Amino acid sequence: MQSEEPEKKTSREKTFVLRNSFLTDIFDDYHTRNLYNVYVIVVTGLCLQNALRHYVNDGRVEFGLETIGKGFAKFDKAILIWLCCFLSTCATFFFFQIWGKFRTWDKKLTRTWDWFWAAALGLYYFYTLKLTSTATLYFEFNPPCAAFVSMESVRLLMKVHSFVRIKAPPLMSASEDAKFSNFLYFLFAPTLIYRDSYPRTNSINWNFVICRLLEAISMLFMFTFIVEAIYPTPERWLAKYTIKDTMLIITEWIPHADLVLCGSFFLVFHSVQNLFAEVTRFGDRLFYEDWWSQSKHSKWLTKWNLLVRDWLYCFVYRDFKHYLCDNNSLAIFVVIVLSFAMHEYVMFCFIGKFIPCFLFLAIVVVFPMFYLNFPKSIFFNVLLWCSSGLMMSATMLMYTFEHYAVMKAPLKDPTLLELIIPRFITCDCVLKF
Amino acid sequence: MQSEEPEKKTSREKTFVLRNSFLTDIFDDYHTRNLYNVYVIVVTGLCLQNALRHYVNDGRVEFGLETIGKGFAKFDKAILIWLCCFLSTCATFFFFQIWGKFRTWDKKLTRTWDWFWAAALGLYYFYTLKLTSTATLYFEFNPPCAAFVSMESVRLLMKVHSFVRIKAPPLMSASEDAKFSNFLYFLFAPTLIYRDSYPRTNSINWNFVICRLLEAISMLFMFTFIVEAIYPTPERWLAKYTIKDTMLIITEWIPHADLVLCGSFFLVFHSVQNLFAEVTRFGDRLFYEDWWSQSKHSKWLTKWNLLVRDWLYCFVYRDFKHYLCDNNSLAIFVVIVLSFAMHEYVMFCFIGKFIPCFLFLAIVVVFPMFYLNFPKSIFFNVLLWCSSGLMMSATMLMYTFEHYAVMKAPLKDPTLLELIIPRFITCDCVLKF
């Protein structure tokens, strides 16, 4: 496979080396270690604000525990669904072995055999996503559980695809065997690119593990405090909103939207990935680069999440160009649409309804941005931050509206068009024109 | 003078050397230069939020210009008062010369002559403060003008005291002469410790000057946006507030209070001081140290403002111990009370009413804090930030209440007690118990 591709591409093949995350180094550096305090101050400040507000309003302080309890109400069922996903993922390994073992049994049937299993894999992808979302909606999970289940199912599918895509060519040419222990390690290691072995650290630093775990827990509380701050009472959402109200809420929410943006990044790409990396002694911890200082939208997006970027580059961008159509722009377009469609899928699991908000963003904003070449300057960096805050705030409000619209006026047997058009526009119970 | 003092003290004598401000170095460093973007993003974000809010509410965007216009409405009169202060400051130089010239004219009268001028100096301090505050209240300045006039009068008095205190001993012993040009330079140089000469830079970097000027202007806008955000409509303040409302507002205001805290610091101690330092080619730019990373309240306060700290150390702490009472705690107490009394004075010029809020803080919170020895840890740093945010927010609300209380129920010929007890407690038109 590799040898067939041009030299330029081969040089961008993912190589794993022992290295720290950006923020780990920043928080170790003498000049910048105080930046860590900013995170602690923000979380503590929000906690204090939350406690005071609750004490004054309700006469008691519960530090967001009630909301967290509600959010994780059906976590046992979520774990059950996750277990099904996980076991089916493990099963793919054995089906992969069966495919490899018997494909040369009858040389005439090899091609048919390959196509059969390729189709089976495609169906497996489709039904995993479909069944997960159906189960999520059936159990009426709250956002934390819905996020856990849907994101895990997507992650496991990406792992399966990575494993099959990387192990199939050598198995086809040399009947090389794959070990289940390697596959199992890969499922828990913080990477989406399969290798038989990775650079590993010598030992587990349990202090590091505990710190990352505490960070993750603190982030959970932070999100709870933000949710309680911006959704003060459920009754608020029973009213109808004019365009003016909508714009005011978007404006009001910008600081919280920025906190959600930075907090999600910190939780998912720093704390959780480093936690799993330390526990699995995984050496390469470059899960993200310094997206925050970029001036270009494309750089911002590609440095935000190296895990998925590498996966998209190897298995979508490169494979698309190699097997389907050698057009760079089209390949980029496919990558962006697929990536944003997956965000859309996760949001669908949250509220049980599509609004093609992310797809719209992807096609109208993000794709053209890849072709605008901003010079690296403070002005464009600030522009990027402001537009991100605004977009994040608007997106949060749109999904909130949609959530309440679906609750107030549920759709019975919706057509595809009804499923795609935002319900808060058509239901006449959220917006007032 | 110096030789009479113990060696330990002499070593803490202020020495001026060529050096940059902390933040100048931080914003130059490769790892931390992106922190500058945070400031630009915050200001731009607040501007955006303000513009959107105004556009939605009033259908037009005026970027805080109307509020700034109101704030600086009587700036011509403020300049006039400042000019009076400045000219009287210059006059002290010539009176100082007269004192020096004629004190040895009749040896028997030298002591009387000295005491006469010392008393005159004391009266000059008292009447400058009194006349400035009277003029400020007479012209009914809005906060920006009131701040400008009152802070400038205090600054000029400190300069005069510094000049007299440092030049008097050599003049008394050796009839050494002082040059008016040195005195005039000292009035504009960003320091409160008089020297005949300072380390100077070779040239003025006008780019640097323009950047600091733009920063100062942007900070002015930032404060305007914050004021417009937390005081949305004047009518809001016509209602009565329960203790519950009060606590909710304090909680709500914490982020804005932190912005005011950091913004004032950045404006006064970084932008303005560096601007004047560059224009006067003043070399020693250590106007503050890294107070933000401290764990002790005392360190926080002393590193926040090195200009005033040095002045208080030389002319209050050391002189108090040397001439009045060699008790360390008492000297610290006097320094703290004087420093907070000056804050009280500036606030008095704002609203025309004392609330001994700062004095209360000084005696009950700050002074005991000097004796608590917290270990340098992230926990105490976070505690310090949270308590500062809370105190700042509470102080802002208290002065807002007092401002509206005085407006709604002005005091006619108040007694001293009435002048000290917060009006918002006694007027029965702000709080509802």
PDB file of N, CA, C and O in Angstrom, chain B residues 331-386:
ATOM      1  N   ALA B 331       4.024  50.405  62.922  1.00  0.00           N
ATOM      2  CA  ALA B 331       4.420  51.052  61.667  1.00  0.00           C
ATOM      3  C   ALA B 331       3.646  50.451  60.500  1.00  0.00           C
ATOM      4  O   ALA B 331       3.129  51.178  59.638  1.00  0.00           O
ATOM      5  N   ILE B 332       3.534  49.116  60.482  1.00  0.00           N
ATOM      6  CA  ILE B 332       2.775  48.460  59.410  1.00  0.00           C
ATOM      7  C   ILE B 332       1.320  48.908  59.449  1.00  0.00           C
ATOM      8  O   ILE B 332       0.713  49.227  58.423  1.00  0.00           O
ATOM      9  N   PHE B 333       0.778  48.985  60.673  1.00  0.00           N
ATOM     10  CA  PHE B 333      -0.614  49.398  60.830  1.00  0.00           C
ATOM     11  C   PHE B 333      -0.824  50.799  60.264  1.00  0.00           C
ATOM     12  O   PHE B 333      -1.775  51.050  59.521  1.00  0.00           O
ATOM     13  N   VAL B 334       0.095  51.702  60.594  1.00  0.00           N
ATOM     14  CA  VAL B 334      -0.019  53.083  60.107  1.00  0.00           C
ATOM     15  C   VAL B 334       0.046  53.112  58.583  1.00  0.00           C
ATOM     16  O   VAL B 334      -0.741  53.793  57.915  1.00  0.00           O
ATOM     17  N   VAL B 335       0.972  52.337  58.016  1.00  0.00           N
ATOM     18  CA  VAL B 335       1.107  52.288  56.555  1.00  0.00           C
ATOM     19  C   VAL B 335      -0.195  51.820  55.916  1.00  0.00           C
ATOM     20  O   VAL B 335      -0.708  52.436  54.975  1.00  0.00           O
ATOM     21  N   ILE B 336      -0.764  50.726  56.451  1.00  0.00           N
ATOM     22  CA  ILE B 336      -1.986  50.176  55.862  1.00  0.00           C
ATOM     23  C   ILE B 336      -3.132  51.169  55.980  1.00  0.00           C
ATOM     24  O   ILE B 336      -3.855  51.424  55.015  1.00  0.00           O
ATOM     25  N   VAL B 337      -3.286  51.754  57.172  1.00  0.00           N
ATOM     26  CA  VAL B 337      -4.401  52.679  57.375  1.00  0.00           C
ATOM     27  C   VAL B 337      -4.254  53.890  56.458  1.00  0.00           C
ATOM     28  O   VAL B 337      -5.213  54.314  55.808  1.00  0.00           O
ATOM     29  N   LEU B 338      -3.032  54.422  56.350  1.00  0.00           N
ATOM     30  CA  LEU B 338      -2.827  55.588  55.486  1.00  0.00           C
ATOM     31  C   LEU B 338      -3.145  55.237  54.037  1.00  0.00           C
ATOM     32  O   LEU B 338      -3.839  55.985  53.335  1.00  0.00           O
ATOM     33  N   SER B 339      -2.659  54.072  53.607  1.00  0.00           N
ATOM     34  CA  SER B 339      -2.873  53.671  52.218  1.00  0.00           C
ATOM     35  C   SER B 339      -4.360  53.506  51.914  1.00  0.00           C
ATOM     36  O   SER B 339      -4.860  53.983  50.893  1.00  0.00           O
ATOM     37  N   PHE B 340      -5.076  52.860  52.845  1.00  0.00           N
ATOM     38  CA  PHE B 340      -6.496  52.649  52.576  1.00  0.00           C
ATOM     39  C   PHE B 340      -7.296  53.938  52.758  1.00  0.00           C
ATOM     40  O   PHE B 340      -8.311  54.133  52.102  1.00  0.00           O
ATOM     41  N   ALA B 341      -6.804  54.831  53.646  1.00  0.00           N
ATOM     42  CA  ALA B 341      -7.475  56.121  53.808  1.00  0.00           C
ATOM     43  C   ALA B 341      -7.402  56.912  52.508  1.00  0.00           C
ATOM     44  O   ALA B 341      -8.348  57.610  52.139  1.00  0.00           O
ATOM     45  N   MET B 342      -6.288  56.790  51.792  1.00  0.00           N
ATOM     46  CA  MET B 342      -6.159  57.507  50.523  1.00  0.00           C
ATOM     47  C   MET B 342      -7.139  56.942  49.492  1.00  0.00           C
ATOM     48  O   MET B 342      -7.718  57.680  48.702  1.00  0.00           O
ATOM     49  N   HIS B 343      -7.347  55.604  49.522  1.00  0.00           N
ATOM     50  CA  HIS B 343      -8.373  55.014  48.646  1.00  0.00           C
ATOM     51  C   HIS B 343      -9.741  55.580  49.016  1.00  0.00           C
ATOM     52  O   HIS B 343     -10.556  55.897  48.151  1.00  0.00           O
ATOM     53  N   GLU B 344      -9.970  55.684  50.314  1.00  0.00           N
ATOM     54  CA  GLU B 344     -11.233  56.223  50.817  1.00  0.00           C
ATOM     55  C   GLU B 344     -11.431  57.653  50.315  1.00  0.00           C
ATOM     56  O   GLU B 344     -12.526  58.041  49.916  1.00  0.00           O
ATOM     57  N   TYR B 345     -10.324  58.414  50.329  1.00  0.00           N
ATOM     58  CA  TYR B 345     -10.384  59.809  49.879  1.00  0.00           C
ATOM     59  C   TYR B 345     -10.813  59.881  48.417  1.00  0.00           C
ATOM     60  O   TYR B 345     -11.689  60.673  48.047  1.00  0.00           O
ATOM     61  N   VAL B 346     -10.206  59.016  47.578  1.00  0.00           N
ATOM     62  CA  VAL B 346     -10.563  59.019  46.154  1.00  0.00           C
ATOM     63  C   VAL B 346     -12.034  58.651  45.987  1.00  0.00           C
ATOM     64  O   VAL B 346     -12.769  59.282  45.218  1.00  0.00           O
ATOM     65  N   MET B 347     -12.488  57.644  46.762  1.00  0.00           N
ATOM     66  CA  MET B 347     -13.895  57.250  46.666  1.00  0.00           C
ATOM     67  C   MET B 347     -14.806  58.374  47.155  1.00  0.00           C
ATOM     68  O   MET B 347     -15.904  58.555  46.636  1.00  0.00           O
ATOM     69  N   PHE B 348     -14.336  59.142  48.157  1.00  0.00           N
ATOM     70  CA  PHE B 348     -15.114  60.280  48.651  1.00  0.00           C
ATOM     71  C   PHE B 348     -15.330  61.290  47.527  1.00  0.00           C
ATOM     72  O   PHE B 348     -16.424  61.832  47.363  1.00  0.00           O
ATOM     73  N   CYS B 349     -14.281  61.521  46.741  1.00  0.00           N
ATOM     74  CA  CYS B 349     -14.411  62.460  45.623  1.00  0.00           C
ATOM     75  C   CYS B 349     -15.395  61.930  44.575  1.00  0.00           C
ATOM     76  O   CYS B 349     -16.049  62.698  43.881  1.00  0.00           O
ATOM     77  N   PHE B 350     -15.495  60.596  44.462  1.00  0.00           N
ATOM     78  CA  PHE B 350     -16.441  59.998  43.505  1.00  0.00           C
ATOM     79  C   PHE B 350     -17.877  60.309  43.893  1.00  0.00           C
ATOM     80  O   PHE B 350     -18.673  60.729  43.067  1.00  0.00           O
ATOM     81  N   ILE B 351     -18.233  60.021  45.159  1.00  0.00           N
ATOM     82  CA  ILE B 351     -19.650  60.045  45.521  1.00  0.00           C
ATOM     83  C   ILE B 351     -19.984  61.090  46.576  1.00  0.00           C
ATOM     84  O   ILE B 351     -21.143  61.245  46.936  1.00  0.00           O
ATOM     85  N   GLY B 352     -18.982  61.820  47.061  1.00  0.00           N
ATOM     86  CA  GLY B 352     -19.258  62.889  48.024  1.00  0.00           C
ATOM     87  C   GLY B 352     -19.706  62.389  49.377  1.00  0.00           C
ATOM     88  O   GLY B 352     -20.463  63.055  50.077  1.00  0.00           O
ATOM     89  N   LYS B 353     -19.275  61.184  49.739  1.00  0.00           N
ATOM     90  CA  LYS B 353     -19.745  60.591  50.988  1.00  0.00           C
ATOM     91  C   LYS B 353     -18.721  59.554  51.425  1.00  0.00           C
ATOM     92  O   LYS B 353     -18.217  58.802  50.595  1.00  0.00           O
ATOM     93  N   PHE B 354     -18.419  59.541  52.720  1.00  0.00           N
ATOM     94  CA  PHE B 354     -17.555  58.481  53.237  1.00  0.00           C
ATOM     95  C   PHE B 354     -18.386  57.251  53.557  1.00  0.00           C
ATOM     96  O   PHE B 354     -19.481  57.369  54.103  1.00  0.00           O
ATOM     97  N   ILE B 355     -17.920  56.066  53.190  1.00  0.00           N
ATOM     98  CA  ILE B 355     -18.346  54.857  53.894  1.00  0.00           C
ATOM     99  C   ILE B 355     -17.029  54.225  54.289  1.00  0.00           C
ATOM    100  O   ILE B 355     -16.214  53.962  53.418  1.00  0.00           O
ATOM    101  N   PRO B 356     -16.807  53.978  55.543  1.00  0.00           N
ATOM    102  CA  PRO B 356     -15.457  53.531  55.911  1.00  0.00           C
ATOM    103  C   PRO B 356     -15.219  52.082  55.499  1.00  0.00           C
ATOM    104  O   PRO B 356     -14.724  51.271  56.265  1.00  0.00           O
ATOM    105  N   CYS B 357     -15.562  51.807  54.256  1.00  0.00           N
ATOM    106  CA  CYS B 357     -15.477  50.450  53.737  1.00  0.00           C
ATOM    107  C   CYS B 357     -14.025  50.023  53.589  1.00  0.00           C
ATOM    108  O   CYS B 357     -13.617  48.955  54.035  1.00  0.00           O
ATOM    109  N   PHE B 358     -13.208  50.891  52.973  1.00  0.00           N
ATOM    110  CA  PHE B 358     -11.800  50.561  52.786  1.00  0.00           C
ATOM    111  C   PHE B 358     -11.062  50.521  54.121  1.00  0.00           C
ATOM    112  O   PHE B 358     -10.219  49.668  54.345  1.00  0.00           O
ATOM    113  N   LEU B 359     -11.408  51.475  55.012  1.00  0.00           N
ATOM    114  CA  LEU B 359     -10.754  51.490  56.315  1.00  0.00           C
ATOM    115  C   LEU B 359     -11.098  50.230  57.097  1.00  0.00           C
ATOM    116  O   LEU B 359     -10.250  49.626  57.746  1.00  0.00           O
ATOM    117  N   PHE B 360     -12.360  49.839  56.995  1.00  0.00           N
ATOM    118  CA  PHE B 360     -12.814  48.618  57.648  1.00  0.00           C
ATOM    119  C   PHE B 360     -12.018  47.420  57.123  1.00  0.00           C
ATOM    120  O   PHE B 360     -11.485  46.613  57.887  1.00  0.00           O
ATOM    121  N   LEU B 361     -11.921  47.341  55.776  1.00  0.00           N
ATOM    122  CA  LEU B 361     -11.147  46.265  55.151  1.00  0.00           C
ATOM    123  C   LEU B 361      -9.712  46.274  55.657  1.00  0.00           C
ATOM    124  O   LEU B 361      -9.140  45.229  55.993  1.00  0.00           O
ATOM    125  N   ALA B 362      -9.127  47.494  55.713  1.00  0.00           N
ATOM    126  CA  ALA B 362      -7.727  47.624  56.094  1.00  0.00           C
ATOM    127  C   ALA B 362      -7.490  47.077  57.492  1.00  0.00           C
ATOM    128  O   ALA B 362      -6.553  46.319  57.727  1.00  0.00           O
ATOM    129  N   ILE B 363      -8.380  47.466  58.423  1.00  0.00           N
ATOM    130  CA  ILE B 363      -8.129  47.118  59.821  1.00  0.00           C
ATOM    131  C   ILE B 363      -8.552  45.685  60.124  1.00  0.00           C
ATOM    132  O   ILE B 363      -7.855  44.950  60.810  1.00  0.00           O
ATOM    133  N   VAL B 364      -9.692  45.270  59.557  1.00  0.00           N
ATOM    134  CA  VAL B 364     -10.232  43.959  59.933  1.00  0.00           C
ATOM    135  C   VAL B 364      -9.654  42.834  59.074  1.00  0.00           C
ATOM    136  O   VAL B 364      -9.420  41.733  59.550  1.00  0.00           O
ATOM    137  N   VAL B 365      -9.413  43.108  57.787  1.00  0.00           N
ATOM    138  CA  VAL B 365      -8.956  42.030  56.903  1.00  0.00           C
ATOM    139  C   VAL B 365      -7.462  42.122  56.603  1.00  0.00           C
ATOM    140  O   VAL B 365      -6.709  41.182  56.822  1.00  0.00           O
ATOM    141  N   VAL B 366      -7.029  43.285  56.106  1.00  0.00           N
ATOM    142  CA  VAL B 366      -5.676  43.361  55.559  1.00  0.00           C
ATOM    143  C   VAL B 366      -4.604  43.297  56.643  1.00  0.00           C
ATOM    144  O   VAL B 366      -3.634  42.556  56.525  1.00  0.00           O
ATOM    145  N   PHE B 367      -4.789  44.069  57.732  1.00  0.00           N
ATOM    146  CA  PHE B 367      -3.755  44.109  58.765  1.00  0.00           C
ATOM    147  C   PHE B 367      -3.507  42.731  59.391  1.00  0.00           C
ATOM    148  O   PHE B 367      -2.362  42.279  59.457  1.00  0.00           O
ATOM    149  N   PRO B 368      -4.571  42.009  59.824  1.00  0.00           N
ATOM    150  CA  PRO B 368      -4.311  40.663  60.372  1.00  0.00           C
ATOM    151  C   PRO B 368      -3.651  39.739  59.356  1.00  0.00           C
ATOM    152  O   PRO B 368      -2.838  38.894  59.715  1.00  0.00           O
ATOM    153  N   MET B 369      -3.993  39.932  58.062  1.00  0.00           N
ATOM    154  CA  MET B 369      -3.442  39.072  57.016  1.00  0.00           C
ATOM    155  C   MET B 369      -1.920  39.158  56.947  1.00  0.00           C
ATOM    156  O   MET B 369      -1.266  38.218  56.515  1.00  0.00           O
ATOM    157  N   PHE B 370      -1.365  40.315  57.345  1.00  0.00           N
ATOM    158  CA  PHE B 370       0.082  40.478  57.295  1.00  0.00           C
ATOM    159  C   PHE B 370       0.788  39.525  58.255  1.00  0.00           C
ATOM    160  O   PHE B 370       1.973  39.281  58.141  1.00  0.00           O
ATOM    161  N   TYR B 371       0.030  38.998  59.219  1.00  0.00           N
ATOM    162  CA  TYR B 371       0.650  38.127  60.216  1.00  0.00           C
ATOM    163  C   TYR B 371       0.329  36.659  60.000  1.00  0.00           C
ATOM    164  O   TYR B 371       0.773  35.809  60.745  1.00  0.00           O
ATOM    165  N   LEU B 372      -0.486  36.378  58.970  1.00  0.00           N
ATOM    166  CA  LEU B 372      -0.766  34.973  58.663  1.00  0.00           C
ATOM    167  C   LEU B 372       0.249  34.512  57.629  1.00  0.00           C
ATOM    168  O   LEU B 372       0.407  35.126  56.582  1.00  0.00           O
ATOM    169  N   ASN B 373       0.930  33.441  57.936  1.00  0.00           N
ATOM    170  CA  ASN B 373       1.987  32.996  57.040  1.00  0.00           C
ATOM    171  C   ASN B 373       1.532  31.790  56.227  1.00  0.00           C
ATOM    172  O   ASN B 373       1.711  30.650  56.625  1.00  0.00           O
ATOM    173  N   PHE B 374       0.887  32.069  55.091  1.00  0.00           N
ATOM    174  CA  PHE B 374       0.438  30.970  54.241  1.00  0.00           C
ATOM    175  C   PHE B 374       1.621  30.401  53.475  1.00  0.00           C
ATOM    176  O   PHE B 374       2.450  31.155  52.980  1.00  0.00           O
ATOM    177  N   PRO B 375       1.695  29.087  53.337  1.00  0.00           N
ATOM    178  CA  PRO B 375       2.738  28.520  52.469  1.00  0.00           C
ATOM    179  C   PRO B 375       2.428  28.863  51.014  1.00  0.00           C
ATOM    180  O   PRO B 375       1.272  29.083  50.648  1.00  0.00           O
ATOM    181  N   LYS B 376       3.477  28.953  50.192  1.00  0.00           N
ATOM    182  CA  LYS B 376       3.300  29.275  48.773  1.00  0.00           C
ATOM    183  C   LYS B 376       2.694  28.060  48.072  1.00  0.00           C
ATOM    184  O   LYS B 376       3.388  27.090  47.798  1.00  0.00           O
ATOM    185  N   SER B 377       1.387  28.097  47.842  1.00  0.00           N
ATOM    186  CA  SER B 377       0.750  26.953  47.191  1.00  0.00           C
ATOM    187  C   SER B 377      -0.392  27.435  46.330  1.00  0.00           C
ATOM    188  O   SER B 377      -0.911  28.535  46.510  1.00  0.00           O
ATOM    189  N   ILE B 378      -0.779  26.604  45.398  1.00  0.00           N
ATOM    190  CA  ILE B 378      -1.851  26.953  44.474  1.00  0.00           C
ATOM    191  C   ILE B 378      -3.148  27.185  45.240  1.00  0.00           C
ATOM    192  O   ILE B 378      -3.938  28.056  44.897  1.00  0.00           O
ATOM    193  N   PHE B 379      -3.354  26.433  46.329  1.00  0.00           N
ATOM    194  CA  PHE B 379      -4.598  26.541  47.087  1.00  0.00           C
ATOM    195  C   PHE B 379      -4.795  27.957  47.625  1.00  0.00           C
ATOM    196  O   PHE B 379      -5.856  28.559  47.468  1.00  0.00           O
ATOM    197  N   PHE B 380      -3.730  28.505  48.245  1.00  0.00           N
ATOM    198  CA  PHE B 380      -3.874  29.829  48.848  1.00  0.00           C
ATOM    199  C   PHE B 380      -3.929  30.918  47.788  1.00  0.00           C
ATOM    200  O   PHE B 380      -4.553  31.954  47.983  1.00  0.00           O
ATOM    201  N   ASN B 381      -3.278  30.675  46.664  1.00  0.00           N
ATOM    202  CA  ASN B 381      -3.373  31.632  45.568  1.00  0.00           C
ATOM    203  C   ASN B 381      -4.812  31.715  45.062  1.00  0.00           C
ATOM    204  O   ASN B 381      -5.355  32.803  44.849  1.00  0.00           O
ATOM    205  N   VAL B 382      -5.435  30.550  44.908  1.00  0.00           N
ATOM    206  CA  VAL B 382      -6.820  30.510  44.430  1.00  0.00           C
ATOM    207  C   VAL B 382      -7.746  31.160  45.458  1.00  0.00           C
ATOM    208  O   VAL B 382      -8.643  31.928  45.113  1.00  0.00           O
ATOM    209  N   LEU B 383      -7.493  30.857  46.734  1.00  0.00           N
ATOM    210  CA  LEU B 383      -8.277  31.457  47.815  1.00  0.00           C
ATOM    211  C   LEU B 383      -8.191  32.978  47.749  1.00  0.00           C
ATOM    212  O   LEU B 383      -9.190  33.696  47.884  1.00  0.00           O
ATOM    213  N   LEU B 384      -6.983  33.474  47.501  1.00  0.00           N
ATOM    214  CA  LEU B 384      -6.747  34.910  47.435  1.00  0.00           C
ATOM    215  C   LEU B 384      -7.527  35.529  46.277  1.00  0.00           C
ATOM    216  O   LEU B 384      -8.164  36.576  46.424  1.00  0.00           O
ATOM    217  N   TRP B 385      -7.484  34.863  45.120  1.00  0.00           N
ATOM    218  CA  TRP B 385      -8.203  35.372  43.955  1.00  0.00           C
ATOM    219  C   TRP B 385      -9.701  35.399  44.208  1.00  0.00           C
ATOM    220  O   TRP B 385     -10.380  36.368  43.876  1.00  0.00           O
ATOM    221  N   CYS B 386     -10.211  34.315  44.801  1.00  0.00           N
ATOM    222  CA  CYS B 386     -11.655  34.245  45.037  1.00  0.00           C
ATOM    223  C   CYS B 386     -12.081  35.308  46.034  1.00  0.00           C
ATOM    224  O   CYS B 386     -13.081  35.999  45.826  1.00  0.00           O
TER     225      CYS B 386
END
